[in-house]
Amino acid sequence: MDKLVIEGGVPLTGQVTISGSKNAALPILFASILLSEPTTFTNVPMLRDIHTTLKLLSILGCPADFDNNVVSMTPCTLSPEAPYELVKTMRASVLCLGPLLARLGEARVAMPGGCAIGARPVNLHLSGLEKMGARFELEEGYIIGRCRKLKGAHIIFDFPTVGGTENLLMAACLAEGDSILENAAKEPEVVDLANFLIHCGAKISGHGASIVHVSGVSSLGGCSYPIMPDRIEAGTFIVAAGITDGELVLQNCPSEELDALLVKLSAMGMHFENTKEGLLARRRNGSLRGADVRTQPYPGFPTDMQAQVMALMCLAEGSSVVEESIVENRFMHVQELARMGADIRLSGHSAIVRGVGQLIGAPVMASDLRASASLVLAGLAAKGTTQVQRIYHLDRGYERIETKLAAVGARIRRKKE
Ligand code: EPZ
């Protein structure tokens, strides 16, 4: 297993290019199961989760070439089974369920199981698909779904589930009749999926708002589609500029999708400027102040930025309260930050962070994707050496992060453990 070795204390300066969005690319790639024609995707990030998705799609009958951030997909004869060996490594594999039922009328998808950040059930996916006529059984850890032909339905989500909205959106595109998805997720990645499906001939309206309308069509063609930039990678590099007291310019930064984050970071003392090269991010006048954060569905503060901003709060003056209201166990980074001298107290779904003058480098353990990012950020600011172990978590969602960080001055290198 690899680790990252970081000598902290260097203010990062320069330009960073933001890659394609993992959380847009994953559902869009799974949507290719719906298509009857070849399709090309550009700006696809070279990530572990993308490779896992392409491996799974190849098993399902959608083989693809992946070169230089371009995926060329050729749909073949579909197979209904998504094997446990792959699904257990990536929860988003459940996104093949809706498309398989829509195309084949059957699906055998291993239950995703929990992950480091919680049980993360898929009940809302299943109940929505049942309303469209699917029937499910659970057999030896596999979700077995069957339907004659999915029918359009009016689905009201208990919670604006991102994956649930994406699964149902894809299923509804080929269902018989019209569907309404109410209390749908509004995340930009859901909108990117809808835009891709529309490019392929789907009839969707209202995406990006709470009520989405879909009129089923008999088939979907192919197209060439660019994946949107990754707002969470962008947010992570913005925090990197703040935590090291440097100045970064982010090219391809989707600033308009980061309002809740930028408002909060401005309140903490960061400065932002739109330049012709991209979004400039730095501290306003040297010091940072604590702030309170509650994670919420989009357009609220993104849960995927909670761990990274907590690292910044560790070095801000005063206290911050972080309430994680979306994901049940997303404070795995707290104990590791404490090993570096952070002062954080957990109380239920909240963490109280008291700013300290300095963090001290230490060996720390990555546990999930965004917790790993938080530890890298803390290491960039800490005095001395930080070793972040098990960085395969990080490779799931960040394309060449150490190369990008080193290019703007970080003393960081990957080592075999
Ligand atoms: C997506 O996960 C993202 N993953 C996650 O990003 C992100 O944290 C999450 O949305 C919230 O924004 C991808 O897009 C691949 P949800 P997803 O369905 O689809 C409950 C990252 O770091 N829930 O909105 O799983 C459950 O507690 C990853 O890039 C149910 O109870 O998110 C879950 O934790 C991590 N039943 C919470 O809602 C359901 O059927 C949010 O789930 C579905 C969800």
JSON list of C-alpha atoms in Angstrom, two decimals, residues 12-221:
[
{"chain": "A", "resi": 12, "resn": "LEU", "atom": "CA", "xyz": [1.37, 26.93, -2.05]},
{"chain": "A", "resi": 13, "resn": "THR", "atom": "CA", "xyz": [1.45, 29.32, -4.99]},
{"chain": "A", "resi": 14, "resn": "GLY", "atom": "CA", "xyz": [0.64, 28.88, -8.66]},
{"chain": "A", "resi": 15, "resn": "GLN", "atom": "CA", "xyz": [-2.04, 27.43, -10.96]},
{"chain": "A", "resi": 16, "resn": "VAL", "atom": "CA", "xyz": [-3.94, 24.17, -10.58]},
{"chain": "A", "resi": 17, "resn": "THR", "atom": "CA", "xyz": [-6.16, 22.62, -13.28]},
{"chain": "A", "resi": 18, "resn": "ILE", "atom": "CA", "xyz": [-9.30, 21.00, -11.92]},
{"chain": "A", "resi": 19, "resn": "SER", "atom": "CA", "xyz": [-10.10, 17.56, -13.36]},
{"chain": "A", "resi": 20, "resn": "GLY", "atom": "CA", "xyz": [-13.45, 16.08, -14.38]},
{"chain": "A", "resi": 21, "resn": "SER", "atom": "CA", "xyz": [-15.90, 15.29, -11.61]},
{"chain": "A", "resi": 22, "resn": "LYS", "atom": "CA", "xyz": [-15.83, 11.76, -10.14]},
{"chain": "A", "resi": 23, "resn": "ASN", "atom": "CA", "xyz": [-19.41, 12.09, -8.91]},
{"chain": "A", "resi": 24, "resn": "ALA", "atom": "CA", "xyz": [-20.65, 13.21, -12.32]},
{"chain": "A", "resi": 25, "resn": "ALA", "atom": "CA", "xyz": [-18.62, 10.65, -14.29]},
{"chain": "A", "resi": 26, "resn": "LEU", "atom": "CA", "xyz": [-19.78, 7.61, -12.28]},
{"chain": "A", "resi": 27, "resn": "PRO", "atom": "CA", "xyz": [-23.56, 7.91, -12.92]},
{"chain": "A", "resi": 28, "resn": "ILE", "atom": "CA", "xyz": [-22.96, 9.10, -16.50]},
{"chain": "A", "resi": 29, "resn": "LEU", "atom": "CA", "xyz": [-20.82, 6.04, -17.24]},
{"chain": "A", "resi": 30, "resn": "PHE", "atom": "CA", "xyz": [-23.49, 3.76, -15.72]},
{"chain": "A", "resi": 31, "resn": "ALA", "atom": "CA", "xyz": [-26.08, 5.51, -17.90]},
{"chain": "A", "resi": 32, "resn": "SER", "atom": "CA", "xyz": [-24.32, 4.06, -20.95]},
{"chain": "A", "resi": 33, "resn": "ILE", "atom": "CA", "xyz": [-26.11, 0.77, -20.07]},
{"chain": "A", "resi": 34, "resn": "LEU", "atom": "CA", "xyz": [-29.25, 2.53, -21.35]},
{"chain": "A", "resi": 35, "resn": "LEU", "atom": "CA", "xyz": [-27.75, 3.34, -24.74]},
{"chain": "A", "resi": 36, "resn": "SER", "atom": "CA", "xyz": [-28.06, 1.40, -27.98]},
{"chain": "A", "resi": 37, "resn": "GLU", "atom": "CA", "xyz": [-25.20, 3.20, -29.72]},
{"chain": "A", "resi": 38, "resn": "PRO", "atom": "CA", "xyz": [-21.47, 3.86, -29.07]},
{"chain": "A", "resi": 39, "resn": "THR", "atom": "CA", "xyz": [-20.67, 6.88, -26.92]},
{"chain": "A", "resi": 40, "resn": "THR", "atom": "CA", "xyz": [-17.59, 8.96, -26.09]},
{"chain": "A", "resi": 41, "resn": "PHE", "atom": "CA", "xyz": [-16.93, 10.74, -22.79]},
{"chain": "A", "resi": 42, "resn": "THR", "atom": "CA", "xyz": [-14.22, 13.39, -22.48]},
{"chain": "A", "resi": 43, "resn": "ASN", "atom": "CA", "xyz": [-12.60, 15.06, -19.41]},
{"chain": "A", "resi": 44, "resn": "VAL", "atom": "CA", "xyz": [-13.00, 11.77, -17.52]},
{"chain": "A", "resi": 45, "resn": "PRO", "atom": "CA", "xyz": [-10.72, 11.80, -14.44]},
{"chain": "A", "resi": 46, "resn": "MET", "atom": "CA", "xyz": [-8.19, 8.93, -14.19]},
{"chain": "A", "resi": 47, "resn": "LEU", "atom": "CA", "xyz": [-9.34, 7.61, -10.80]},
{"chain": "A", "resi": 48, "resn": "ARG", "atom": "CA", "xyz": [-9.61, 4.25, -9.05]},
{"chain": "A", "resi": 49, "resn": "ASP", "atom": "CA", "xyz": [-13.40, 4.49, -8.95]},
{"chain": "A", "resi": 50, "resn": "ILE", "atom": "CA", "xyz": [-13.51, 5.15, -12.69]},
{"chain": "A", "resi": 51, "resn": "HIS", "atom": "CA", "xyz": [-11.41, 2.06, -13.38]},
{"chain": "A", "resi": 52, "resn": "THR", "atom": "CA", "xyz": [-13.68, 0.02, -11.10]},
{"chain": "A", "resi": 53, "resn": "THR", "atom": "CA", "xyz": [-16.75, 1.34, -12.92]},
{"chain": "A", "resi": 54, "resn": "LEU", "atom": "CA", "xyz": [-15.32, 0.50, -16.35]},
{"chain": "A", "resi": 55, "resn": "LYS", "atom": "CA", "xyz": [-14.41, -3.00, -15.16]},
{"chain": "A", "resi": 56, "resn": "LEU", "atom": "CA", "xyz": [-17.97, -3.50, -13.92]},
{"chain": "A", "resi": 57, "resn": "LEU", "atom": "CA", "xyz": [-19.46, -2.08, -17.12]},
{"chain": "A", "resi": 58, "resn": "SER", "atom": "CA", "xyz": [-17.34, -4.44, -19.18]},
{"chain": "A", "resi": 59, "resn": "ILE", "atom": "CA", "xyz": [-18.75, -7.39, -17.18]},
{"chain": "A", "resi": 60, "resn": "LEU", "atom": "CA", "xyz": [-22.27, -6.01, -17.74]},
{"chain": "A", "resi": 61, "resn": "GLY", "atom": "CA", "xyz": [-21.72, -5.86, -21.52]},
{"chain": "A", "resi": 62, "resn": "CYS", "atom": "CA", "xyz": [-20.46, -2.30, -22.08]},
{"chain": "A", "resi": 63, "resn": "PRO", "atom": "CA", "xyz": [-16.74, -2.62, -22.86]},
{"chain": "A", "resi": 64, "resn": "ALA", "atom": "CA", "xyz": [-14.81, 0.65, -23.06]},
{"chain": "A", "resi": 65, "resn": "ASP", "atom": "CA", "xyz": [-11.42, 2.07, -23.96]},
{"chain": "A", "resi": 66, "resn": "PHE", "atom": "CA", "xyz": [-10.00, 4.63, -21.50]},
{"chain": "A", "resi": 67, "resn": "ASP", "atom": "CA", "xyz": [-7.10, 6.72, -22.68]},
{"chain": "A", "resi": 68, "resn": "ASN", "atom": "CA", "xyz": [-5.95, 10.22, -21.89]},
{"chain": "A", "resi": 69, "resn": "ASN", "atom": "CA", "xyz": [-9.15, 11.16, -20.05]},
{"chain": "A", "resi": 70, "resn": "VAL", "atom": "CA", "xyz": [-11.37, 9.90, -22.92]},
{"chain": "A", "resi": 71, "resn": "VAL", "atom": "CA", "xyz": [-13.70, 6.91, -22.54]},
{"chain": "A", "resi": 72, "resn": "SER", "atom": "CA", "xyz": [-15.07, 5.31, -25.72]},
{"chain": "A", "resi": 73, "resn": "MET", "atom": "CA", "xyz": [-17.93, 2.95, -24.89]},
{"chain": "A", "resi": 74, "resn": "THR", "atom": "CA", "xyz": [-19.48, 0.37, -27.22]},
{"chain": "A", "resi": 75, "resn": "PRO", "atom": "CA", "xyz": [-22.65, -1.27, -25.87]},
{"chain": "A", "resi": 76, "resn": "CYS", "atom": "CA", "xyz": [-22.90, -5.02, -26.54]},
{"chain": "A", "resi": 77, "resn": "THR", "atom": "CA", "xyz": [-25.19, -7.77, -25.25]},
{"chain": "A", "resi": 78, "resn": "LEU", "atom": "CA", "xyz": [-26.05, -6.85, -21.69]},
{"chain": "A", "resi": 79, "resn": "SER", "atom": "CA", "xyz": [-25.68, -9.21, -18.73]},
{"chain": "A", "resi": 80, "resn": "PRO", "atom": "CA", "xyz": [-27.66, -8.61, -15.52]},
{"chain": "A", "resi": 81, "resn": "GLU", "atom": "CA", "xyz": [-25.10, -9.46, -12.84]},
{"chain": "A", "resi": 82, "resn": "ALA", "atom": "CA", "xyz": [-22.89, -7.00, -10.96]},
{"chain": "A", "resi": 83, "resn": "PRO", "atom": "CA", "xyz": [-20.54, -9.22, -8.91]},
{"chain": "A", "resi": 84, "resn": "TYR", "atom": "CA", "xyz": [-19.81, -8.73, -5.20]},
{"chain": "A", "resi": 85, "resn": "GLU", "atom": "CA", "xyz": [-16.01, -8.62, -5.73]},
{"chain": "A", "resi": 86, "resn": "LEU", "atom": "CA", "xyz": [-16.44, -5.30, -7.56]},
{"chain": "A", "resi": 87, "resn": "VAL", "atom": "CA", "xyz": [-19.52, -3.87, -5.86]},
{"chain": "A", "resi": 88, "resn": "LYS", "atom": "CA", "xyz": [-17.95, -4.24, -2.38]},
{"chain": "A", "resi": 89, "resn": "THR", "atom": "CA", "xyz": [-15.15, -1.87, -3.44]},
{"chain": "A", "resi": 90, "resn": "MET", "atom": "CA", "xyz": [-17.42, 0.88, -4.71]},
{"chain": "A", "resi": 91, "resn": "ARG", "atom": "CA", "xyz": [-20.87, 1.65, -3.34]},
{"chain": "A", "resi": 92, "resn": "ALA", "atom": "CA", "xyz": [-21.82, 3.65, -6.43]},
{"chain": "A", "resi": 93, "resn": "SER", "atom": "CA", "xyz": [-22.04, 0.31, -8.32]},
{"chain": "A", "resi": 94, "resn": "VAL", "atom": "CA", "xyz": [-25.68, 0.27, -7.21]},
{"chain": "A", "resi": 95, "resn": "LEU", "atom": "CA", "xyz": [-26.23, 2.85, -9.99]},
{"chain": "A", "resi": 96, "resn": "CYS", "atom": "CA", "xyz": [-26.35, -0.01, -12.51]},
{"chain": "A", "resi": 97, "resn": "LEU", "atom": "CA", "xyz": [-29.64, -1.22, -10.96]},
{"chain": "A", "resi": 98, "resn": "GLY", "atom": "CA", "xyz": [-32.03, 1.24, -12.61]},
{"chain": "A", "resi": 99, "resn": "PRO", "atom": "CA", "xyz": [-30.44, 1.05, -16.07]},
{"chain": "A", "resi": 100, "resn": "LEU", "atom": "CA", "xyz": [-30.35, -2.80, -16.04]},
{"chain": "A", "resi": 101, "resn": "LEU", "atom": "CA", "xyz": [-34.02, -3.02, -15.07]},
{"chain": "A", "resi": 102, "resn": "ALA", "atom": "CA", "xyz": [-34.91, -0.45, -17.73]},
{"chain": "A", "resi": 103, "resn": "ARG", "atom": "CA", "xyz": [-33.02, -2.29, -20.49]},
{"chain": "A", "resi": 104, "resn": "LEU", "atom": "CA", "xyz": [-33.17, -5.98, -19.46]},
{"chain": "A", "resi": 105, "resn": "GLY", "atom": "CA", "xyz": [-36.07, -6.23, -17.02]},
{"chain": "A", "resi": 106, "resn": "GLU", "atom": "CA", "xyz": [-33.73, -7.96, -14.57]},
{"chain": "A", "resi": 107, "resn": "ALA", "atom": "CA", "xyz": [-30.71, -7.18, -12.39]},
{"chain": "A", "resi": 108, "resn": "ARG", "atom": "CA", "xyz": [-28.57, -9.12, -9.90]},
{"chain": "A", "resi": 109, "resn": "VAL", "atom": "CA", "xyz": [-26.57, -6.52, -8.00]},
{"chain": "A", "resi": 110, "resn": "ALA", "atom": "CA", "xyz": [-24.57, -7.37, -4.89]},
{"chain": "A", "resi": 111, "resn": "MET", "atom": "CA", "xyz": [-25.75, -5.34, -1.88]},
{"chain": "A", "resi": 112, "resn": "PRO", "atom": "CA", "xyz": [-23.18, -2.54, -1.65]},
{"chain": "A", "resi": 113, "resn": "GLY", "atom": "CA", "xyz": [-22.69, -3.15, 2.04]},
{"chain": "A", "resi": 114, "resn": "GLY", "atom": "CA", "xyz": [-21.60, -0.43, 4.39]},
{"chain": "A", "resi": 115, "resn": "CYS", "atom": "CA", "xyz": [-18.46, 1.58, 4.03]},
{"chain": "A", "resi": 116, "resn": "ALA", "atom": "CA", "xyz": [-16.18, 3.52, 6.37]},
{"chain": "A", "resi": 117, "resn": "ILE", "atom": "CA", "xyz": [-18.60, 6.44, 6.51]},
{"chain": "A", "resi": 118, "resn": "GLY", "atom": "CA", "xyz": [-21.70, 4.44, 7.37]},
{"chain": "A", "resi": 119, "resn": "ALA", "atom": "CA", "xyz": [-24.34, 1.89, 6.39]},
{"chain": "A", "resi": 120, "resn": "ARG", "atom": "CA", "xyz": [-25.50, 4.09, 3.51]},
{"chain": "A", "resi": 121, "resn": "PRO", "atom": "CA", "xyz": [-28.61, 2.04, 2.67]},
{"chain": "A", "resi": 122, "resn": "VAL", "atom": "CA", "xyz": [-30.28, 2.01, -0.76]},
{"chain": "A", "resi": 123, "resn": "ASN", "atom": "CA", "xyz": [-33.87, 1.61, 0.42]},
{"chain": "A", "resi": 124, "resn": "LEU", "atom": "CA", "xyz": [-34.98, 4.79, -1.39]},
{"chain": "A", "resi": 125, "resn": "HIS", "atom": "CA", "xyz": [-33.56, 3.42, -4.67]},
{"chain": "A", "resi": 126, "resn": "LEU", "atom": "CA", "xyz": [-35.49, 0.16, -4.26]},
{"chain": "A", "resi": 127, "resn": "SER", "atom": "CA", "xyz": [-38.80, 1.70, -3.15]},
{"chain": "A", "resi": 128, "resn": "GLY", "atom": "CA", "xyz": [-38.74, 4.08, -6.11]},
{"chain": "A", "resi": 129, "resn": "LEU", "atom": "CA", "xyz": [-38.06, 1.28, -8.59]},
{"chain": "A", "resi": 130, "resn": "GLU", "atom": "CA", "xyz": [-40.84, -0.82, -6.97]},
{"chain": "A", "resi": 131, "resn": "LYS", "atom": "CA", "xyz": [-43.25, 2.03, -7.68]},
{"chain": "A", "resi": 132, "resn": "MET", "atom": "CA", "xyz": [-42.21, 1.68, -11.32]},
{"chain": "A", "resi": 133, "resn": "GLY", "atom": "CA", "xyz": [-43.12, -2.02, -11.26]},
{"chain": "A", "resi": 134, "resn": "ALA", "atom": "CA", "xyz": [-39.89, -3.75, -10.23]},
{"chain": "A", "resi": 135, "resn": "ARG", "atom": "CA", "xyz": [-39.96, -6.56, -7.64]},
{"chain": "A", "resi": 136, "resn": "PHE", "atom": "CA", "xyz": [-36.92, -7.28, -5.47]},
{"chain": "A", "resi": 137, "resn": "GLU", "atom": "CA", "xyz": [-35.64, -10.23, -3.47]},
{"chain": "A", "resi": 138, "resn": "LEU", "atom": "CA", "xyz": [-32.50, -10.44, -1.40]},
{"chain": "A", "resi": 139, "resn": "GLU", "atom": "CA", "xyz": [-30.59, -13.67, -2.06]},
{"chain": "A", "resi": 140, "resn": "GLU", "atom": "CA", "xyz": [-27.12, -14.48, -0.65]},
{"chain": "A", "resi": 141, "resn": "GLY", "atom": "CA", "xyz": [-26.26, -10.78, -0.41]},
{"chain": "A", "resi": 142, "resn": "TYR", "atom": "CA", "xyz": [-27.52, -10.00, -3.90]},
{"chain": "A", "resi": 143, "resn": "ILE", "atom": "CA", "xyz": [-30.42, -7.71, -4.76]},
{"chain": "A", "resi": 144, "resn": "ILE", "atom": "CA", "xyz": [-32.39, -9.60, -7.42]},
{"chain": "A", "resi": 145, "resn": "GLY", "atom": "CA", "xyz": [-34.66, -7.24, -9.33]},
{"chain": "A", "resi": 146, "resn": "ARG", "atom": "CA", "xyz": [-37.20, -8.18, -11.97]},
{"chain": "A", "resi": 147, "resn": "CYS", "atom": "CA", "xyz": [-39.88, -6.36, -13.96]},
{"chain": "A", "resi": 148, "resn": "ARG", "atom": "CA", "xyz": [-41.81, -6.94, -17.17]},
{"chain": "A", "resi": 149, "resn": "LYS", "atom": "CA", "xyz": [-41.42, -3.34, -18.32]},
{"chain": "A", "resi": 150, "resn": "LEU", "atom": "CA", "xyz": [-40.85, -0.37, -16.01]},
{"chain": "A", "resi": 151, "resn": "LYS", "atom": "CA", "xyz": [-43.79, 2.01, -15.90]},
{"chain": "A", "resi": 152, "resn": "GLY", "atom": "CA", "xyz": [-43.62, 5.75, -15.24]},
{"chain": "A", "resi": 153, "resn": "ALA", "atom": "CA", "xyz": [-44.56, 6.67, -11.65]},
{"chain": "A", "resi": 154, "resn": "HIS", "atom": "CA", "xyz": [-44.86, 9.63, -9.27]},
{"chain": "A", "resi": 155, "resn": "ILE", "atom": "CA", "xyz": [-42.05, 9.12, -6.75]},
{"chain": "A", "resi": 156, "resn": "ILE", "atom": "CA", "xyz": [-41.60, 11.26, -3.65]},
{"chain": "A", "resi": 157, "resn": "PHE", "atom": "CA", "xyz": [-38.21, 10.75, -1.96]},
{"chain": "A", "resi": 158, "resn": "ASP", "atom": "CA", "xyz": [-38.16, 10.86, 1.89]},
{"chain": "A", "resi": 159, "resn": "PHE", "atom": "CA", "xyz": [-34.75, 12.51, 1.48]},
{"chain": "A", "resi": 160, "resn": "PRO", "atom": "CA", "xyz": [-33.16, 14.17, -1.60]},
{"chain": "A", "resi": 161, "resn": "THR", "atom": "CA", "xyz": [-30.89, 11.17, -2.19]},
{"chain": "A", "resi": 162, "resn": "VAL", "atom": "CA", "xyz": [-28.23, 11.82, -4.85]},
{"chain": "A", "resi": 163, "resn": "GLY", "atom": "CA", "xyz": [-27.82, 8.18, -5.91]},
{"chain": "A", "resi": 164, "resn": "GLY", "atom": "CA", "xyz": [-31.52, 7.47, -5.57]},
{"chain": "A", "resi": 165, "resn": "THR", "atom": "CA", "xyz": [-32.39, 10.40, -7.84]},
{"chain": "A", "resi": 166, "resn": "GLU", "atom": "CA", "xyz": [-29.78, 9.25, -10.38]},
{"chain": "A", "resi": 167, "resn": "ASN", "atom": "CA", "xyz": [-30.97, 5.62, -10.38]},
{"chain": "A", "resi": 168, "resn": "LEU", "atom": "CA", "xyz": [-34.62, 6.60, -10.83]},
{"chain": "A", "resi": 169, "resn": "LEU", "atom": "CA", "xyz": [-33.81, 9.27, -13.42]},
{"chain": "A", "resi": 170, "resn": "MET", "atom": "CA", "xyz": [-32.01, 6.69, -15.56]},
{"chain": "A", "resi": 171, "resn": "ALA", "atom": "CA", "xyz": [-34.77, 4.08, -15.11]},
{"chain": "A", "resi": 172, "resn": "ALA", "atom": "CA", "xyz": [-37.53, 6.59, -15.95]},
{"chain": "A", "resi": 173, "resn": "CYS", "atom": "CA", "xyz": [-35.89, 7.52, -19.28]},
{"chain": "A", "resi": 174, "resn": "LEU", "atom": "CA", "xyz": [-36.84, 4.14, -20.80]},
{"chain": "A", "resi": 175, "resn": "ALA", "atom": "CA", "xyz": [-39.96, 3.44, -18.72]},
{"chain": "A", "resi": 176, "resn": "GLU", "atom": "CA", "xyz": [-43.43, 3.35, -20.33]},
{"chain": "A", "resi": 177, "resn": "GLY", "atom": "CA", "xyz": [-45.15, 6.71, -19.73]},
{"chain": "A", "resi": 178, "resn": "ASP", "atom": "CA", "xyz": [-44.31, 9.73, -17.60]},
{"chain": "A", "resi": 179, "resn": "SER", "atom": "CA", "xyz": [-42.55, 9.92, -14.24]},
{"chain": "A", "resi": 180, "resn": "ILE", "atom": "CA", "xyz": [-42.31, 12.65, -11.62]},
{"chain": "A", "resi": 181, "resn": "LEU", "atom": "CA", "xyz": [-39.41, 12.59, -9.15]},
{"chain": "A", "resi": 182, "resn": "GLU", "atom": "CA", "xyz": [-40.33, 14.79, -6.17]},
{"chain": "A", "resi": 183, "resn": "ASN", "atom": "CA", "xyz": [-37.88, 15.93, -3.48]},
{"chain": "A", "resi": 184, "resn": "ALA", "atom": "CA", "xyz": [-35.18, 15.02, -6.01]},
{"chain": "A", "resi": 185, "resn": "ALA", "atom": "CA", "xyz": [-31.51, 15.82, -5.35]},
{"chain": "A", "resi": 186, "resn": "LYS", "atom": "CA", "xyz": [-30.36, 19.09, -6.98]},
{"chain": "A", "resi": 187, "resn": "GLU", "atom": "CA", "xyz": [-26.61, 18.39, -6.95]},
{"chain": "A", "resi": 188, "resn": "PRO", "atom": "CA", "xyz": [-24.75, 19.65, -10.08]},
{"chain": "A", "resi": 189, "resn": "GLU", "atom": "CA", "xyz": [-23.69, 16.06, -10.77]},
{"chain": "A", "resi": 190, "resn": "VAL", "atom": "CA", "xyz": [-27.37, 15.04, -11.03]},
{"chain": "A", "resi": 191, "resn": "VAL", "atom": "CA", "xyz": [-27.90, 17.91, -13.48]},
{"chain": "A", "resi": 192, "resn": "ASP", "atom": "CA", "xyz": [-24.86, 16.77, -15.51]},
{"chain": "A", "resi": 193, "resn": "LEU", "atom": "CA", "xyz": [-26.35, 13.26, -15.71]},
{"chain": "A", "resi": 194, "resn": "ALA", "atom": "CA", "xyz": [-29.70, 14.67, -16.86]},
{"chain": "A", "resi": 195, "resn": "ASN", "atom": "CA", "xyz": [-27.96, 16.82, -19.49]},
{"chain": "A", "resi": 196, "resn": "PHE", "atom": "CA", "xyz": [-26.07, 13.77, -20.76]},
{"chain": "A", "resi": 197, "resn": "LEU", "atom": "CA", "xyz": [-29.29, 11.74, -21.00]},
{"chain": "A", "resi": 198, "resn": "ILE", "atom": "CA", "xyz": [-31.01, 14.60, -22.87]},
{"chain": "A", "resi": 199, "resn": "HIS", "atom": "CA", "xyz": [-28.06, 14.63, -25.32]},
{"chain": "A", "resi": 200, "resn": "CYS", "atom": "CA", "xyz": [-28.84, 10.94, -25.92]},
{"chain": "A", "resi": 201, "resn": "GLY", "atom": "CA", "xyz": [-32.51, 11.66, -26.63]},
{"chain": "A", "resi": 202, "resn": "ALA", "atom": "CA", "xyz": [-34.13, 11.47, -23.17]},
{"chain": "A", "resi": 203, "resn": "LYS", "atom": "CA", "xyz": [-37.09, 13.71, -22.37]},
{"chain": "A", "resi": 204, "resn": "ILE", "atom": "CA", "xyz": [-36.29, 15.33, -18.98]},
{"chain": "A", "resi": 205, "resn": "SER", "atom": "CA", "xyz": [-37.26, 18.68, -17.50]},
{"chain": "A", "resi": 206, "resn": "GLY", "atom": "CA", "xyz": [-36.93, 20.31, -14.08]},
{"chain": "A", "resi": 207, "resn": "HIS", "atom": "CA", "xyz": [-33.52, 18.72, -13.32]},
{"chain": "A", "resi": 208, "resn": "GLY", "atom": "CA", "xyz": [-31.64, 20.79, -10.73]},
{"chain": "A", "resi": 209, "resn": "ALA", "atom": "CA", "xyz": [-34.92, 21.59, -8.95]},
{"chain": "A", "resi": 210, "resn": "SER", "atom": "CA", "xyz": [-36.93, 19.50, -6.48]},
{"chain": "A", "resi": 211, "resn": "ILE", "atom": "CA", "xyz": [-39.47, 18.21, -9.01]},
{"chain": "A", "resi": 212, "resn": "VAL", "atom": "CA", "xyz": [-38.14, 16.47, -12.14]},
{"chain": "A", "resi": 213, "resn": "HIS", "atom": "CA", "xyz": [-40.37, 15.32, -15.02]},
{"chain": "A", "resi": 214, "resn": "VAL", "atom": "CA", "xyz": [-39.36, 12.45, -17.31]},
{"chain": "A", "resi": 215, "resn": "SER", "atom": "CA", "xyz": [-41.28, 11.11, -20.34]},
{"chain": "A", "resi": 216, "resn": "GLY", "atom": "CA", "xyz": [-40.13, 7.61, -21.20]},
{"chain": "A", "resi": 217, "resn": "VAL", "atom": "CA", "xyz": [-38.82, 6.95, -24.73]},
{"chain": "A", "resi": 218, "resn": "SER", "atom": "CA", "xyz": [-38.31, 3.62, -26.51]},
{"chain": "A", "resi": 219, "resn": "SER", "atom": "CA", "xyz": [-34.54, 3.91, -26.91]},
{"chain": "A", "resi": 220, "resn": "LEU", "atom": "CA", "xyz": [-31.56, 6.24, -26.42]},
{"chain": "A", "resi": 221, "resn": "GLY", "atom": "CA", "xyz": [-28.78, 6.94, -28.90]}
]
